[in-house]
Amino acid sequence: GDSVKCAECISKLIDTRRKHGSTIEARRNTLPRYQPPTDVTPKVIDALSLLLDGSPYHATLFNLPEPDPSSPTASTVLDIQSAIYNSLPIVQEIIQLTEQFEQNLITQQIQTRKTRIDAPPLEQLKEIVKREVRSASKLENLYEEVLNHPGTSDELRRSIEASLLQRKRERLYSLDLTDSNKKSLRKDVIEMVNGIVLLKIPNELAWSLYFETADLESIDEYNLRDIRVFLSILPNSSMAQLWRAWLRLKKLPETEEEKETILEDDSDPLDWLLDLWQALPDSVLLRRMTALLQWKQADYHNAIKAAEAALRALSDLQDGMGLQLNQIFKGVNTSLACSLVHLYPPKYHSRALRILDPIIDEDPNQLDCRIARGYVHQAASRWVEARSDFDQVVGITTVDDPRYIEAAEEAAWCQVQAGDVEAGKNGLNQVIEILEDGEDDTAQARAWWRLGRATWEEGNPDSYQETYKQWITALKRSSSFAPAYTSLGIYYSDYIEPRDPTRAS
């Protein structure tokens, strides 16, 4: 019947195009003169597509009987019958051919266009070519067809789902922010990512996008359950190494079962993070985490470099995804500004204030920024303004928060410097009482030395004698605390009777 004749014609067409592209191409290949090689892949794809639903011949071909594998010689079009009643292998072949063709086309176009006089920079050219090729591509529809096919195995489904997400994400990144399709495509990508995470599917790209686009000011806000799930399904990924470093820093176990058996380890989590910079070249999370650790370890120079790298990566992420990740921006800028405050003060204080003021205006309870701005005011001898920032921190923290002790000490020191010596001494005594229960020798020494400075301001022989005892106590707490030696030198050379130049030196 018509269906058999149609099937025979399509079968021959497919065979011919597999071998020669088309009959025209076949004839060209017989000519004696040289002809440039021609990619026949699109012609094979077109021929195979005649077997799919949507082809003008599909209704006719569907009248063919189902294939009988036990009698392969009973039909002259067994291959077409098999394709009509199970299109999955055909779709898979078309996908494979299309992926190969598009990649070759992109490479070819880049090679051709980059030699032109008016060619844009290479990276820009690559994006232009990719955008052009993918805008006309049918791959995403083919991926969807495989995902919706009843014969698709779980393994194939995961593989195709990964390819589809990769494709959508690349296309999303290639669209300009003004493109009307960017918003809907972003929605598709985010829905795919959330679905993969919800089902705990081991897709590294999806989990990476999930973590990278979570708009959280503090890394502590990430869901620990999500991190542990990720570690269990993708334990060998670079992102897994990142989270292991973070959990080690926080002294948290990788699984619920390990809660009572946390192992001690001397390795520095920061070293782990630095080793990942090449493996995760676009990760905002890695760079902000690195900046945070370096700031906390007082490596301010490198913290600034890492924070600036995080901001560049964040800009690329926001442009690519079409998102505004304001909380991440705020968190990275906090590490940046706080590091700027302490690097060669007051060299970068003006730059730091340009970052700190808007953050505090938006969030008056941002404690780290309040403390940092307090130090800026201190350096400029703006003692009232400095104390206001430190008092704000004291008012919303508790004694077990290290920032409470830091802010309380600095607020008391501001009182001393502003002339309210008695109130400042009371504040310092309260801080010392708390510090003496801890193990921070430097902080104890600094507080005792400051108390001595405050006592010295009373300006009488009794206060000088009391000051001497307080500075000696500072050195007992930390024998390397230099300001105490300096102050004692002044005491011995200028105030003790008789003068003691030997001890003063």
PDB file of N, CA and C in Angstrom, residues 89-162:
ATOM      1  N   PRO A  89      15.025   5.837  19.701  1.00  0.00           N
ATOM      2  CA  PRO A  89      16.369   5.736  19.100  1.00  0.00           C
ATOM      3  C   PRO A  89      16.602   6.767  17.998  1.00  0.00           C
ATOM      4  N   ILE A  90      15.556   7.066  17.214  1.00  0.00           N
ATOM      5  CA  ILE A  90      15.692   8.066  16.156  1.00  0.00           C
ATOM      6  C   ILE A  90      15.952   9.446  16.754  1.00  0.00           C
ATOM      7  N   VAL A  91      15.200   9.790  17.780  1.00  0.00           N
ATOM      8  CA  VAL A  91      15.382  11.100  18.430  1.00  0.00           C
ATOM      9  C   VAL A  91      16.786  11.204  19.020  1.00  0.00           C
ATOM     10  N   GLN A  92      17.237  10.120  19.637  1.00  0.00           N
ATOM     11  CA  GLN A  92      18.586  10.120  20.204  1.00  0.00           C
ATOM     12  C   GLN A  92      19.646  10.321  19.125  1.00  0.00           C
ATOM     13  N   GLU A  93      19.452   9.688  17.983  1.00  0.00           N
ATOM     14  CA  GLU A  93      20.418   9.849  16.903  1.00  0.00           C
ATOM     15  C   GLU A  93      20.395  11.276  16.373  1.00  0.00           C
ATOM     16  N   ILE A  94      19.211  11.839  16.225  1.00  0.00           N
ATOM     17  CA  ILE A  94      19.107  13.226  15.760  1.00  0.00           C
ATOM     18  C   ILE A  94      19.794  14.172  16.748  1.00  0.00           C
ATOM     19  N   ILE A  95      19.604  13.920  18.033  1.00  0.00           N
ATOM     20  CA  ILE A  95      20.256  14.745  19.067  1.00  0.00           C
ATOM     21  C   ILE A  95      21.766  14.678  18.927  1.00  0.00           C
ATOM     22  N   GLN A  96      22.282  13.462  18.784  1.00  0.00           N
ATOM     23  CA  GLN A  96      23.724  13.288  18.670  1.00  0.00           C
ATOM     24  C   GLN A  96      24.277  14.017  17.436  1.00  0.00           C
ATOM     25  N   LEU A  97      23.580  13.865  16.315  1.00  0.00           N
ATOM     26  CA  LEU A  97      24.016  14.521  15.088  1.00  0.00           C
ATOM     27  C   LEU A  97      23.925  16.041  15.194  1.00  0.00           C
ATOM     28  N   THR A  98      22.858  16.514  15.824  1.00  0.00           N
ATOM     29  CA  THR A  98      22.655  17.963  15.962  1.00  0.00           C
ATOM     30  C   THR A  98      23.711  18.578  16.864  1.00  0.00           C
ATOM     31  N   GLU A  99      23.989  17.929  17.984  1.00  0.00           N
ATOM     32  CA  GLU A  99      25.016  18.436  18.894  1.00  0.00           C
ATOM     33  C   GLU A  99      26.358  18.540  18.175  1.00  0.00           C
ATOM     34  N   GLN A 100      26.693  17.495  17.438  1.00  0.00           N
ATOM     35  CA  GLN A 100      27.966  17.476  16.721  1.00  0.00           C
ATOM     36  C   GLN A 100      28.003  18.559  15.650  1.00  0.00           C
ATOM     37  N   PHE A 101      26.909  18.687  14.897  1.00  0.00           N
ATOM     38  CA  PHE A 101      26.857  19.679  13.826  1.00  0.00           C
ATOM     39  C   PHE A 101      26.968  21.097  14.376  1.00  0.00           C
ATOM     40  N   GLU A 102      26.225  21.391  15.434  1.00  0.00           N
ATOM     41  CA  GLU A 102      26.239  22.752  15.968  1.00  0.00           C
ATOM     42  C   GLU A 102      27.599  23.123  16.536  1.00  0.00           C
ATOM     43  N   GLN A 103      28.244  22.161  17.198  1.00  0.00           N
ATOM     44  CA  GLN A 103      29.572  22.438  17.731  1.00  0.00           C
ATOM     45  C   GLN A 103      30.563  22.713  16.608  1.00  0.00           C
ATOM     46  N   ASN A 104      30.487  21.922  15.569  1.00  0.00           N
ATOM     47  CA  ASN A 104      31.366  22.137  14.408  1.00  0.00           C
ATOM     48  C   ASN A 104      31.075  23.474  13.730  1.00  0.00           C
ATOM     49  N   LEU A 105      29.788  23.810  13.642  1.00  0.00           N
ATOM     50  CA  LEU A 105      29.408  25.066  13.008  1.00  0.00           C
ATOM     51  C   LEU A 105      29.923  26.261  13.809  1.00  0.00           C
ATOM     52  N   ILE A 106      29.807  26.185  15.130  1.00  0.00           N
ATOM     53  CA  ILE A 106      30.304  27.267  15.988  1.00  0.00           C
ATOM     54  C   ILE A 106      31.812  27.447  15.805  1.00  0.00           C
ATOM     55  N   THR A 107      32.541  26.327  15.829  1.00  0.00           N
ATOM     56  CA  THR A 107      33.997  26.384  15.654  1.00  0.00           C
ATOM     57  C   THR A 107      34.364  26.978  14.297  1.00  0.00           C
ATOM     58  N   GLN A 108      33.652  26.525  13.275  1.00  0.00           N
ATOM     59  CA  GLN A 108      33.925  27.004  11.911  1.00  0.00           C
ATOM     60  C   GLN A 108      33.656  28.493  11.788  1.00  0.00           C
ATOM     61  N   GLN A 109      32.526  28.943  12.309  1.00  0.00           N
ATOM     62  CA  GLN A 109      32.164  30.354  12.204  1.00  0.00           C
ATOM     63  C   GLN A 109      33.147  31.251  12.958  1.00  0.00           C
ATOM     64  N   ILE A 110      33.590  30.796  14.111  1.00  0.00           N
ATOM     65  CA  ILE A 110      34.558  31.582  14.888  1.00  0.00           C
ATOM     66  C   ILE A 110      35.868  31.706  14.110  1.00  0.00           C
ATOM     67  N   GLN A 111      36.314  30.578  13.562  1.00  0.00           N
ATOM     68  CA  GLN A 111      37.567  30.586  12.802  1.00  0.00           C
ATOM     69  C   GLN A 111      37.464  31.507  11.589  1.00  0.00           C
ATOM     70  N   THR A 112      36.317  31.525  10.938  1.00  0.00           N
ATOM     71  CA  THR A 112      36.132  32.345   9.734  1.00  0.00           C
ATOM     72  C   THR A 112      36.054  33.825  10.071  1.00  0.00           C
ATOM     73  N   ARG A 113      35.273  34.159  11.100  1.00  0.00           N
ATOM     74  CA  ARG A 113      34.994  35.564  11.389  1.00  0.00           C
ATOM     75  C   ARG A 113      36.117  36.269  12.142  1.00  0.00           C
ATOM     76  N   LYS A 114      36.920  35.542  12.881  1.00  0.00           N
ATOM     77  CA  LYS A 114      37.918  36.208  13.722  1.00  0.00           C
ATOM     78  C   LYS A 114      39.024  36.869  12.897  1.00  0.00           C
ATOM     79  N   THR A 115      39.150  36.496  11.627  1.00  0.00           N
ATOM     80  CA  THR A 115      40.185  37.090  10.779  1.00  0.00           C
ATOM     81  C   THR A 115      39.709  38.360  10.066  1.00  0.00           C
ATOM     82  N   ARG A 116      38.424  38.682  10.229  1.00  0.00           N
ATOM     83  CA  ARG A 116      37.901  39.882   9.561  1.00  0.00           C
ATOM     84  C   ARG A 116      38.433  41.138  10.237  1.00  0.00           C
ATOM     85  N   ILE A 117      38.555  42.192   9.445  1.00  0.00           N
ATOM     86  CA  ILE A 117      39.097  43.451   9.955  1.00  0.00           C
ATOM     87  C   ILE A 117      38.222  44.015  11.070  1.00  0.00           C
ATOM     88  N   ASP A 118      36.899  43.932  10.895  1.00  0.00           N
ATOM     89  CA  ASP A 118      35.976  44.512  11.871  1.00  0.00           C
ATOM     90  C   ASP A 118      35.524  43.502  12.928  1.00  0.00           C
ATOM     91  N   ALA A 119      36.288  42.416  13.100  1.00  0.00           N
ATOM     92  CA  ALA A 119      35.890  41.367  14.053  1.00  0.00           C
ATOM     93  C   ALA A 119      35.953  41.898  15.488  1.00  0.00           C
ATOM     94  N   PRO A 120      34.963  41.583  16.311  1.00  0.00           N
ATOM     95  CA  PRO A 120      35.001  41.985  17.729  1.00  0.00           C
ATOM     96  C   PRO A 120      36.041  41.156  18.484  1.00  0.00           C
ATOM     97  N   PRO A 121      36.323  41.469  19.745  1.00  0.00           N
ATOM     98  CA  PRO A 121      37.234  40.642  20.547  1.00  0.00           C
ATOM     99  C   PRO A 121      36.781  39.177  20.547  1.00  0.00           C
ATOM    100  N   LEU A 122      37.752  38.276  20.684  1.00  0.00           N
ATOM    101  CA  LEU A 122      37.463  36.851  20.507  1.00  0.00           C
ATOM    102  C   LEU A 122      36.358  36.343  21.428  1.00  0.00           C
ATOM    103  N   GLU A 123      36.418  36.709  22.714  1.00  0.00           N
ATOM    104  CA  GLU A 123      35.402  36.225  23.646  1.00  0.00           C
ATOM    105  C   GLU A 123      34.015  36.731  23.266  1.00  0.00           C
ATOM    106  N   GLN A 124      33.959  37.969  22.837  1.00  0.00           N
ATOM    107  CA  GLN A 124      32.668  38.534  22.400  1.00  0.00           C
ATOM    108  C   GLN A 124      32.180  37.837  21.140  1.00  0.00           C
ATOM    109  N   LEU A 125      33.111  37.550  20.230  1.00  0.00           N
ATOM    110  CA  LEU A 125      32.748  36.853  18.998  1.00  0.00           C
ATOM    111  C   LEU A 125      32.191  35.469  19.300  1.00  0.00           C
ATOM    112  N   LYS A 126      32.800  34.769  20.234  1.00  0.00           N
ATOM    113  CA  LYS A 126      32.325  33.436  20.607  1.00  0.00           C
ATOM    114  C   LYS A 126      30.878  33.496  21.089  1.00  0.00           C
ATOM    115  N   GLU A 127      30.580  34.490  21.921  1.00  0.00           N
ATOM    116  CA  GLU A 127      29.220  34.630  22.443  1.00  0.00           C
ATOM    117  C   GLU A 127      28.234  34.957  21.328  1.00  0.00           C
ATOM    118  N   ILE A 128      28.651  35.802  20.396  1.00  0.00           N
ATOM    119  CA  ILE A 128      27.767  36.167  19.279  1.00  0.00           C
ATOM    120  C   ILE A 128      27.440  34.945  18.439  1.00  0.00           C
ATOM    121  N   VAL A 129      28.474  34.180  18.093  1.00  0.00           N
ATOM    122  CA  VAL A 129      28.262  32.993  17.260  1.00  0.00           C
ATOM    123  C   VAL A 129      27.397  31.970  17.983  1.00  0.00           C
ATOM    124  N   LYS A 130      27.682  31.724  19.244  1.00  0.00           N
ATOM    125  CA  LYS A 130      26.887  30.758  20.010  1.00  0.00           C
ATOM    126  C   LYS A 130      25.426  31.184  20.067  1.00  0.00           C
ATOM    127  N   ARG A 131      25.214  32.483  20.287  1.00  0.00           N
ATOM    128  CA  ARG A 131      23.833  32.989  20.366  1.00  0.00           C
ATOM    129  C   ARG A 131      23.107  32.797  19.040  1.00  0.00           C
ATOM    130  N   GLU A 132      23.791  33.057  17.936  1.00  0.00           N
ATOM    131  CA  GLU A 132      23.176  32.894  16.613  1.00  0.00           C
ATOM    132  C   GLU A 132      22.812  31.438  16.348  1.00  0.00           C
ATOM    133  N   VAL A 133      23.742  30.539  16.623  1.00  0.00           N
ATOM    134  CA  VAL A 133      23.508  29.115  16.347  1.00  0.00           C
ATOM    135  C   VAL A 133      22.397  28.571  17.237  1.00  0.00           C
ATOM    136  N   ARG A 134      22.436  28.914  18.506  1.00  0.00           N
ATOM    137  CA  ARG A 134      21.477  28.334  19.448  1.00  0.00           C
ATOM    138  C   ARG A 134      20.086  28.933  19.306  1.00  0.00           C
ATOM    139  N   SER A 135      20.004  30.150  18.786  1.00  0.00           N
ATOM    140  CA  SER A 135      18.682  30.750  18.603  1.00  0.00           C
ATOM    141  C   SER A 135      17.868  29.996  17.550  1.00  0.00           C
ATOM    142  N   ALA A 136      18.560  29.338  16.627  1.00  0.00           N
ATOM    143  CA  ALA A 136      17.866  28.586  15.577  1.00  0.00           C
ATOM    144  C   ALA A 136      17.858  27.087  15.856  1.00  0.00           C
ATOM    145  N   SER A 137      18.386  26.694  16.997  1.00  0.00           N
ATOM    146  CA  SER A 137      18.538  25.264  17.307  1.00  0.00           C
ATOM    147  C   SER A 137      17.212  24.624  17.735  1.00  0.00           C
ATOM    148  N   LYS A 138      17.077  23.347  17.409  1.00  0.00           N
ATOM    149  CA  LYS A 138      15.904  22.569  17.824  1.00  0.00           C
ATOM    150  C   LYS A 138      16.247  21.592  18.932  1.00  0.00           C
ATOM    151  N   LEU A 139      17.477  21.692  19.456  1.00  0.00           N
ATOM    152  CA  LEU A 139      17.930  20.717  20.442  1.00  0.00           C
ATOM    153  C   LEU A 139      17.058  20.669  21.689  1.00  0.00           C
ATOM    154  N   GLU A 140      16.664  21.836  22.195  1.00  0.00           N
ATOM    155  CA  GLU A 140      15.878  21.836  23.435  1.00  0.00           C
ATOM    156  C   GLU A 140      14.561  21.092  23.250  1.00  0.00           C
ATOM    157  N   ASN A 141      13.930  21.260  22.100  1.00  0.00           N
ATOM    158  CA  ASN A 141      12.689  20.529  21.828  1.00  0.00           C
ATOM    159  C   ASN A 141      12.942  19.028  21.742  1.00  0.00           C
ATOM    160  N   LEU A 142      14.080  18.660  21.167  1.00  0.00           N
ATOM    161  CA  LEU A 142      14.430  17.233  21.073  1.00  0.00           C
ATOM    162  C   LEU A 142      14.687  16.646  22.455  1.00  0.00           C
ATOM    163  N   TYR A 143      15.370  17.423  23.299  1.00  0.00           N
ATOM    164  CA  TYR A 143      15.591  16.963  24.679  1.00  0.00           C
ATOM    165  C   TYR A 143      14.256  16.741  25.389  1.00  0.00           C
ATOM    166  N   GLU A 144      13.348  17.691  25.206  1.00  0.00           N
ATOM    167  CA  GLU A 144      12.027  17.572  25.841  1.00  0.00           C
ATOM    168  C   GLU A 144      11.301  16.325  25.339  1.00  0.00           C
ATOM    169  N   GLU A 145      11.469  16.024  24.048  1.00  0.00           N
ATOM    170  CA  GLU A 145      10.811  14.850  23.469  1.00  0.00           C
ATOM    171  C   GLU A 145      11.321  13.567  24.121  1.00  0.00           C
ATOM    172  N   VAL A 146      12.624  13.506  24.382  1.00  0.00           N
ATOM    173  CA  VAL A 146      13.175  12.327  25.059  1.00  0.00           C
ATOM    174  C   VAL A 146      12.638  12.235  26.486  1.00  0.00           C
ATOM    175  N   LEU A 147      12.608  13.367  27.193  1.00  0.00           N
ATOM    176  CA  LEU A 147      12.127  13.369  28.579  1.00  0.00           C
ATOM    177  C   LEU A 147      10.667  12.943  28.672  1.00  0.00           C
ATOM    178  N   ASN A 148       9.882  13.258  27.654  1.00  0.00           N
ATOM    179  CA  ASN A 148       8.460  12.912  27.675  1.00  0.00           C
ATOM    180  C   ASN A 148       8.158  11.538  27.091  1.00  0.00           C
ATOM    181  N   HIS A 149       9.164  10.874  26.559  1.00  0.00           N
ATOM    182  CA  HIS A 149       8.948   9.564  25.929  1.00  0.00           C
ATOM    183  C   HIS A 149       8.759   8.490  26.998  1.00  0.00           C
ATOM    184  N   PRO A 150       7.742   7.647  26.854  1.00  0.00           N
ATOM    185  CA  PRO A 150       7.487   6.618  27.885  1.00  0.00           C
ATOM    186  C   PRO A 150       8.591   5.563  27.975  1.00  0.00           C
ATOM    187  N   GLY A 151       9.390   5.430  26.933  1.00  0.00           N
ATOM    188  CA  GLY A 151      10.434   4.415  26.954  1.00  0.00           C
ATOM    189  C   GLY A 151      11.766   4.902  27.490  1.00  0.00           C
ATOM    190  N   THR A 152      11.824   6.151  27.939  1.00  0.00           N
ATOM    191  CA  THR A 152      13.086   6.709  28.432  1.00  0.00           C
ATOM    192  C   THR A 152      13.436   6.126  29.795  1.00  0.00           C
ATOM    193  N   SER A 153      14.640   5.567  29.917  1.00  0.00           N
ATOM    194  CA  SER A 153      15.095   5.009  31.187  1.00  0.00           C
ATOM    195  C   SER A 153      15.484   6.132  32.139  1.00  0.00           C
ATOM    196  N   ASP A 154      15.572   5.805  33.432  1.00  0.00           N
ATOM    197  CA  ASP A 154      15.968   6.808  34.419  1.00  0.00           C
ATOM    198  C   ASP A 154      17.359   7.355  34.122  1.00  0.00           C
ATOM    199  N   GLU A 155      18.271   6.460  33.727  1.00  0.00           N
ATOM    200  CA  GLU A 155      19.634   6.887  33.430  1.00  0.00           C
ATOM    201  C   GLU A 155      19.665   7.852  32.250  1.00  0.00           C
ATOM    202  N   LEU A 156      18.932   7.528  31.193  1.00  0.00           N
ATOM    203  CA  LEU A 156      18.870   8.410  30.034  1.00  0.00           C
ATOM    204  C   LEU A 156      18.191   9.723  30.396  1.00  0.00           C
ATOM    205  N   ARG A 157      17.154   9.643  31.210  1.00  0.00           N
ATOM    206  CA  ARG A 157      16.428  10.841  31.611  1.00  0.00           C
ATOM    207  C   ARG A 157      17.360  11.808  32.337  1.00  0.00           C
ATOM    208  N   ARG A 158      18.168  11.291  33.240  1.00  0.00           N
ATOM    209  CA  ARG A 158      19.097  12.147  33.981  1.00  0.00           C
ATOM    210  C   ARG A 158      20.123  12.785  33.042  1.00  0.00           C
ATOM    211  N   SER A 159      20.621  11.988  32.099  1.00  0.00           N
ATOM    212  CA  SER A 159      21.611  12.499  31.153  1.00  0.00           C
ATOM    213  C   SER A 159      21.024  13.608  30.276  1.00  0.00           C
ATOM    214  N   ILE A 160      19.824  13.370  29.757  1.00  0.00           N
ATOM    215  CA  ILE A 160      19.180  14.363  28.891  1.00  0.00           C
ATOM    216  C   ILE A 160      18.780  15.599  29.691  1.00  0.00           C
ATOM    217  N   GLU A 161      18.331  15.386  30.907  1.00  0.00           N
ATOM    218  CA  GLU A 161      17.958  16.507  31.768  1.00  0.00           C
ATOM    219  C   GLU A 161      19.168  17.403  32.028  1.00  0.00           C
ATOM    220  N   ALA A 162      20.331  16.779  32.235  1.00  0.00           N
ATOM    221  CA  ALA A 162      21.560  17.547  32.442  1.00  0.00           C
ATOM    222  C   ALA A 162      21.912  18.346  31.187  1.00  0.00           C
TER     223      ALA A 162
END
